[in-house]
PDB file of C-alpha atoms in Angstrom:
ATOM      1  CA  UNK A   1       0.000   0.000   0.000  1.00 66.00           C
ATOM      2  CA  UNK A   2       1.517   3.367  -1.027  1.00 73.00           C
ATOM      3  CA  UNK A   3       1.376   6.463   1.185  1.00 72.00           C
ATOM      4  CA  UNK A   4      -1.648   7.926  -0.634  1.00 78.00           C
ATOM      5  CA  UNK A   5      -3.591   4.694  -0.113  1.00 77.00           C
ATOM      6  CA  UNK A   6      -2.527   4.573   3.549  1.00 80.00           C
ATOM      7  CA  UNK A   7      -3.638   8.158   4.055  1.00 80.00           C
ATOM      8  CA  UNK A   8      -6.982   7.414   2.419  1.00 88.00           C
ATOM      9  CA  UNK A   9      -7.406   4.349   4.618  1.00 91.00           C
ATOM     10  CA  UNK A  10      -6.578   6.332   7.774  1.00 92.00           C
ATOM     11  CA  UNK A  11      -9.037   9.112   6.870  1.00 95.00           C
ATOM     12  CA  UNK A  12     -11.752   6.577   6.120  1.00 96.00           C
ATOM     13  CA  UNK A  13     -11.102   4.691   9.370  1.00 96.00           C
ATOM     14  CA  UNK A  14     -11.159   7.839  11.469  1.00 97.00           C
ATOM     15  CA  UNK A  15     -14.307   9.119   9.776  1.00 97.00           C
ATOM     16  CA  UNK A  16     -16.299   5.900  10.061  1.00 97.00           C
ATOM     17  CA  UNK A  17     -15.137   5.352  13.646  1.00 97.00           C
ATOM     18  CA  UNK A  18     -16.096   8.891  14.656  1.00 98.00           C
ATOM     19  CA  UNK A  19     -19.533   8.483  13.079  1.00 97.00           C
ATOM     20  CA  UNK A  20     -19.988   5.216  14.986  1.00 96.00           C
ATOM     21  CA  UNK A  21     -18.921   6.802  18.282  1.00 97.00           C
ATOM     22  CA  UNK A  22     -21.315   9.698  17.676  1.00 96.00           C
ATOM     23  CA  UNK A  23     -24.190   7.213  17.675  1.00 93.00           C
ATOM     24  CA  UNK A  24     -23.676   6.783  21.423  1.00 94.00           C
ATOM     25  CA  UNK A  25     -21.791   9.899  22.582  1.00 94.00           C
ATOM     26  CA  UNK A  26     -21.667  13.602  21.892  1.00 94.00           C
ATOM     27  CA  UNK A  27     -18.633  15.043  20.156  1.00 95.00           C
ATOM     28  CA  UNK A  28     -17.482  16.711  23.367  1.00 94.00           C
ATOM     29  CA  UNK A  29     -17.384  13.282  25.075  1.00 96.00           C
ATOM     30  CA  UNK A  30     -15.019  11.844  22.459  1.00 97.00           C
ATOM     31  CA  UNK A  31     -11.280  12.412  22.675  1.00 96.00           C
ATOM     32  CA  UNK A  32      -8.668  12.081  19.967  1.00 97.00           C
ATOM     33  CA  UNK A  33      -7.101   9.276  22.033  1.00 96.00           C
ATOM     34  CA  UNK A  34     -10.365   7.336  22.170  1.00 97.00           C
ATOM     35  CA  UNK A  35     -10.967   7.856  18.470  1.00 97.00           C
ATOM     36  CA  UNK A  36      -7.512   6.758  17.345  1.00 97.00           C
ATOM     37  CA  UNK A  37      -7.498   3.759  19.696  1.00 97.00           C
ATOM     38  CA  UNK A  38     -10.942   2.622  18.516  1.00 97.00           C
ATOM     39  CA  UNK A  39     -10.019   3.225  14.863  1.00 96.00           C
ATOM     40  CA  UNK A  40      -6.726   1.368  15.267  1.00 95.00           C
ATOM     41  CA  UNK A  41      -4.575   4.213  13.942  1.00 94.00           C
ATOM     42  CA  UNK A  42      -1.908   6.352  15.561  1.00 92.00           C
ATOM     43  CA  UNK A  43      -2.401   9.864  16.896  1.00 94.00           C
ATOM     44  CA  UNK A  44       0.218  11.122  14.439  1.00 94.00           C
ATOM     45  CA  UNK A  45      -1.961   9.843  11.603  1.00 92.00           C
ATOM     46  CA  UNK A  46      -4.901  11.775  13.002  1.00 95.00           C
ATOM     47  CA  UNK A  47      -2.958  15.039  13.205  1.00 95.00           C
ATOM     48  CA  UNK A  48      -1.421  14.510   9.767  1.00 93.00           C
ATOM     49  CA  UNK A  49      -4.920  14.480   8.248  1.00 94.00           C
ATOM     50  CA  UNK A  50      -7.120  16.559  10.537  1.00 96.00           C
ATOM     51  CA  UNK A  51      -6.927  19.574  12.790  1.00 96.00           C
ATOM     52  CA  UNK A  52      -9.707  18.461  15.130  1.00 96.00           C
ATOM     53  CA  UNK A  53     -12.606  16.062  15.493  1.00 97.00           C
ATOM     54  CA  UNK A  54     -14.838  18.700  13.916  1.00 96.00           C
ATOM     55  CA  UNK A  55     -12.491  18.807  10.941  1.00 97.00           C
ATOM     56  CA  UNK A  56     -13.267  15.147  10.241  1.00 97.00           C
ATOM     57  CA  UNK A  57     -16.959  15.975  10.028  1.00 97.00           C
ATOM     58  CA  UNK A  58     -16.310  19.126   7.974  1.00 96.00           C
ATOM     59  CA  UNK A  59     -14.210  17.219   5.443  1.00 96.00           C
ATOM     60  CA  UNK A  60     -16.775  14.437   5.252  1.00 97.00           C
ATOM     61  CA  UNK A  61     -19.571  16.943   4.642  1.00 96.00           C
ATOM     62  CA  UNK A  62     -17.498  18.524   1.858  1.00 95.00           C
ATOM     63  CA  UNK A  63     -16.900  15.089   0.370  1.00 96.00           C
ATOM     64  CA  UNK A  64     -20.636  14.281   0.410  1.00 96.00           C
ATOM     65  CA  UNK A  65     -21.611  17.595  -1.185  1.00 95.00           C
ATOM     66  CA  UNK A  66     -18.920  17.198  -3.850  1.00 94.00           C
ATOM     67  CA  UNK A  67     -20.297  13.736  -4.638  1.00 95.00           C
ATOM     68  CA  UNK A  68     -23.818  15.179  -4.893  1.00 92.00           C
ATOM     69  CA  UNK A  69     -22.719  18.065  -7.139  1.00 90.00           C
ATOM     70  CA  UNK A  70     -20.779  15.758  -9.438  1.00 92.00           C
ATOM     71  CA  UNK A  71     -23.731  13.366  -9.788  1.00 90.00           C
ATOM     72  CA  UNK A  72     -26.149  16.249 -10.344  1.00 87.00           C
ATOM     73  CA  UNK A  73     -23.998  17.802 -13.064  1.00 89.00           C
ATOM     74  CA  UNK A  74     -23.742  14.594 -15.100  1.00 90.00           C
ATOM     75  CA  UNK A  75     -27.353  13.445 -14.679  1.00 84.00           C
ATOM     76  CA  UNK A  76     -29.185  13.863 -17.996  1.00 84.00           C
ATOM     77  CA  UNK A  77     -32.306  15.277 -16.329  1.00 84.00           C
ATOM     78  CA  UNK A  78     -30.476  17.846 -14.172  1.00 77.00           C
ATOM     79  CA  UNK A  79     -31.757  21.378 -14.436  1.00 74.00           C
ATOM     80  CA  UNK A  80     -32.343  24.459 -12.347  1.00 75.00           C
ATOM     81  CA  UNK A  81     -35.913  23.202 -11.927  1.00 72.00           C
ATOM     82  CA  UNK A  82     -34.941  20.068 -10.013  1.00 78.00           C
ATOM     83  CA  UNK A  83     -31.839  21.182  -8.127  1.00 81.00           C
ATOM     84  CA  UNK A  84     -33.765  21.421  -4.855  1.00 82.00           C
ATOM     85  CA  UNK A  85     -35.303  17.968  -5.327  1.00 84.00           C
ATOM     86  CA  UNK A  86     -31.830  16.599  -5.836  1.00 87.00           C
ATOM     87  CA  UNK A  87     -30.292  18.554  -2.960  1.00 89.00           C
ATOM     88  CA  UNK A  88     -32.972  17.543  -0.469  1.00 89.00           C
ATOM     89  CA  UNK A  89     -32.720  13.940  -1.678  1.00 90.00           C
ATOM     90  CA  UNK A  90     -28.992  14.144  -0.924  1.00 94.00           C
ATOM     91  CA  UNK A  91     -29.670  15.337   2.618  1.00 94.00           C
ATOM     92  CA  UNK A  92     -32.335  12.682   3.105  1.00 93.00           C
ATOM     93  CA  UNK A  93     -30.028   9.954   1.771  1.00 94.00           C
ATOM     94  CA  UNK A  94     -27.391  10.984   4.321  1.00 96.00           C
ATOM     95  CA  UNK A  95     -29.981  11.741   6.985  1.00 94.00           C
ATOM     96  CA  UNK A  96     -28.133   9.920   9.782  1.00 93.00           C
ATOM     97  CA  UNK A  97     -24.979  11.970   9.256  1.00 96.00           C
ATOM     98  CA  UNK A  98     -26.758  15.302   9.056  1.00 95.00           C
ATOM     99  CA  UNK A  99     -28.944  14.572  12.059  1.00 94.00           C
ATOM    100  CA  UNK A 100     -25.785  13.671  14.016  1.00 93.00           C
ATOM    101  CA  UNK A 101     -24.424  17.110  13.163  1.00 95.00           C
ATOM    102  CA  UNK A 102     -27.734  18.701  14.146  1.00 95.00           C
ATOM    103  CA  UNK A 103     -27.979  16.844  17.455  1.00 92.00           C
ATOM    104  CA  UNK A 104     -24.375  17.767  18.307  1.00 93.00           C
ATOM    105  CA  UNK A 105     -24.934  21.465  17.603  1.00 93.00           C
ATOM    106  CA  UNK A 106     -22.580  21.342  14.631  1.00 94.00           C
ATOM    107  CA  UNK A 107     -24.803  22.812  11.945  1.00 95.00           C
ATOM    108  CA  UNK A 108     -22.204  25.528  11.347  1.00 95.00           C
ATOM    109  CA  UNK A 109     -20.310  22.821   9.438  1.00 95.00           C
ATOM    110  CA  UNK A 110     -23.289  22.479   7.096  1.00 95.00           C
ATOM    111  CA  UNK A 111     -23.386  26.266   6.705  1.00 96.00           C
ATOM    112  CA  UNK A 112     -19.649  26.390   5.951  1.00 95.00           C
ATOM    113  CA  UNK A 113     -20.050  23.729   3.263  1.00 94.00           C
ATOM    114  CA  UNK A 114     -22.988  25.534   1.667  1.00 94.00           C
ATOM    115  CA  UNK A 115     -21.040  28.823   1.707  1.00 95.00           C
ATOM    116  CA  UNK A 116     -18.087  27.099   0.065  1.00 93.00           C
ATOM    117  CA  UNK A 117     -20.310  25.501  -2.577  1.00 90.00           C
ATOM    118  CA  UNK A 118     -21.962  28.840  -3.417  1.00 91.00           C
ATOM    119  CA  UNK A 119     -18.605  30.642  -3.319  1.00 94.00           C
ATOM    120  CA  UNK A 120     -19.707  33.088  -0.628  1.00 96.00           C
ATOM    121  CA  UNK A 121     -16.523  34.664   0.726  1.00 96.00           C
ATOM    122  CA  UNK A 122     -15.608  37.923   2.415  1.00 96.00           C
ATOM    123  CA  UNK A 123     -13.555  38.840  -0.655  1.00 96.00           C
ATOM    124  CA  UNK A 124     -16.620  39.060  -2.923  1.00 96.00           C
ATOM    125  CA  UNK A 125     -17.830  42.501  -3.928  1.00 97.00           C
ATOM    126  CA  UNK A 126     -21.062  43.448  -2.158  1.00 97.00           C
ATOM    127  CA  UNK A 127     -23.183  43.200  -5.305  1.00 97.00           C
ATOM    128  CA  UNK A 128     -22.100  39.559  -5.689  1.00 96.00           C
ATOM    129  CA  UNK A 129     -22.121  38.658  -2.010  1.00 97.00           C
ATOM    130  CA  UNK A 130     -25.671  39.736  -1.155  1.00 96.00           C
ATOM    131  CA  UNK A 131     -27.518  37.555  -3.687  1.00 94.00           C
ATOM    132  CA  UNK A 132     -25.329  34.576  -2.765  1.00 94.00           C
ATOM    133  CA  UNK A 133     -25.971  35.227   0.928  1.00 96.00           C
ATOM    134  CA  UNK A 134     -29.716  35.210   0.239  1.00 94.00           C
ATOM    135  CA  UNK A 135     -29.490  31.719  -1.247  1.00 91.00           C
ATOM    136  CA  UNK A 136     -26.900  30.360   1.189  1.00 94.00           C
ATOM    137  CA  UNK A 137     -28.786  31.357   4.301  1.00 96.00           C
ATOM    138  CA  UNK A 138     -32.150  30.500   2.768  1.00 91.00           C
ATOM    139  CA  UNK A 139     -31.071  26.960   1.910  1.00 90.00           C
ATOM    140  CA  UNK A 140     -29.294  26.586   5.258  1.00 95.00           C
ATOM    141  CA  UNK A 141     -32.277  27.857   7.242  1.00 94.00           C
ATOM    142  CA  UNK A 142     -34.610  25.599   5.338  1.00 91.00           C
ATOM    143  CA  UNK A 143     -32.408  22.558   5.938  1.00 92.00           C
ATOM    144  CA  UNK A 144     -32.014  23.296   9.636  1.00 95.00           C
ATOM    145  CA  UNK A 145     -35.750  23.736  10.092  1.00 93.00           C
ATOM    146  CA  UNK A 146     -36.352  20.468   8.206  1.00 93.00           C
ATOM    147  CA  UNK A 147     -33.780  18.665  10.363  1.00 94.00           C
ATOM    148  CA  UNK A 148     -35.261  20.108  13.539  1.00 94.00           C
ATOM    149  CA  UNK A 149     -38.637  18.727  12.542  1.00 92.00           C
ATOM    150  CA  UNK A 150     -37.185  15.255  11.952  1.00 90.00           C
ATOM    151  CA  UNK A 151     -36.831  15.403   8.149  1.00 90.00           C
ATOM    152  CA  UNK A 152     -40.220  13.725   7.763  1.00 89.00           C
ATOM    153  CA  UNK A 153     -41.185  15.331   4.445  1.00 88.00           C
ATOM    154  CA  UNK A 154     -39.930  13.820   1.216  1.00 87.00           C
ATOM    155  CA  UNK A 155     -37.628  15.915  -1.016  1.00 81.00           C
ATOM    156  CA  UNK A 156     -40.401  16.439  -3.561  1.00 80.00           C
ATOM    157  CA  UNK A 157     -42.661  17.705  -0.755  1.00 83.00           C
ATOM    158  CA  UNK A 158     -39.971  20.223   0.169  1.00 81.00           C
ATOM    159  CA  UNK A 159     -39.869  21.455  -3.436  1.00 74.00           C
ATOM    160  CA  UNK A 160     -43.638  21.764  -3.424  1.00 77.00           C
ATOM    161  CA  UNK A 161     -43.381  24.061  -0.395  1.00 77.00           C
ATOM    162  CA  UNK A 162     -40.803  26.155  -2.266  1.00 72.00           C
ATOM    163  CA  UNK A 163     -43.065  26.339  -5.321  1.00 67.00           C
ATOM    164  CA  UNK A 164     -45.926  27.596  -3.157  1.00 57.00           C
ATOM    165  CA  UNK A 165     -43.627  30.186  -1.546  1.00 56.00           C
ATOM    166  CA  UNK A 166     -42.428  31.362  -4.967  1.00 52.00           C
ATOM    167  CA  UNK A 167     -46.049  31.800  -6.044  1.00 50.00           C
ATOM    168  CA  UNK A 168     -46.743  33.946  -2.996  1.00 49.00           C
ATOM    169  CA  UNK A 169     -43.668  36.104  -3.689  1.00 48.00           C
ATOM    170  CA  UNK A 170     -44.759  36.547  -7.303  1.00 51.00           C
ATOM    171  CA  UNK A 171     -48.178  37.752  -6.134  1.00 49.00           C
ATOM    172  CA  UNK A 172     -46.669  40.302  -3.745  1.00 45.00           C
TER     173      UNK A 172
END
């Protein structure tokens, strides 16, 4: 196994072990020592790949969103009209992970990923930043509310709610 494969293995082990530990404990109850011991990897391997336990979750969230975006872009039926269906399906598919973040008070990781995906940075000129902020915080707020309510609605139901809201805005 070359060093790239070893690194990939270590990251995967640490991520899956952390997600398993989070099923029974909060993030604040888990130490790097416990994680590395349970995962069967050294502490040096942890610090070579991650800055903190939160960083594992942040990188995993980025990985999941990148996978979603890639699949959405190559799907023959992808369009602006079904992006929300697809996005909410993504969150529903990975419901356990996102609810773990929610229950651990780590939704800022979701927000950071959405900001990164939309390209919302402090360096943007105001005229570019404000419209992006509208979408970033709208999507984030919607997701958090959905998670807080148990994610019981199907993705297509969530789009239907958006369609109704758009109709109301068009009337006003």
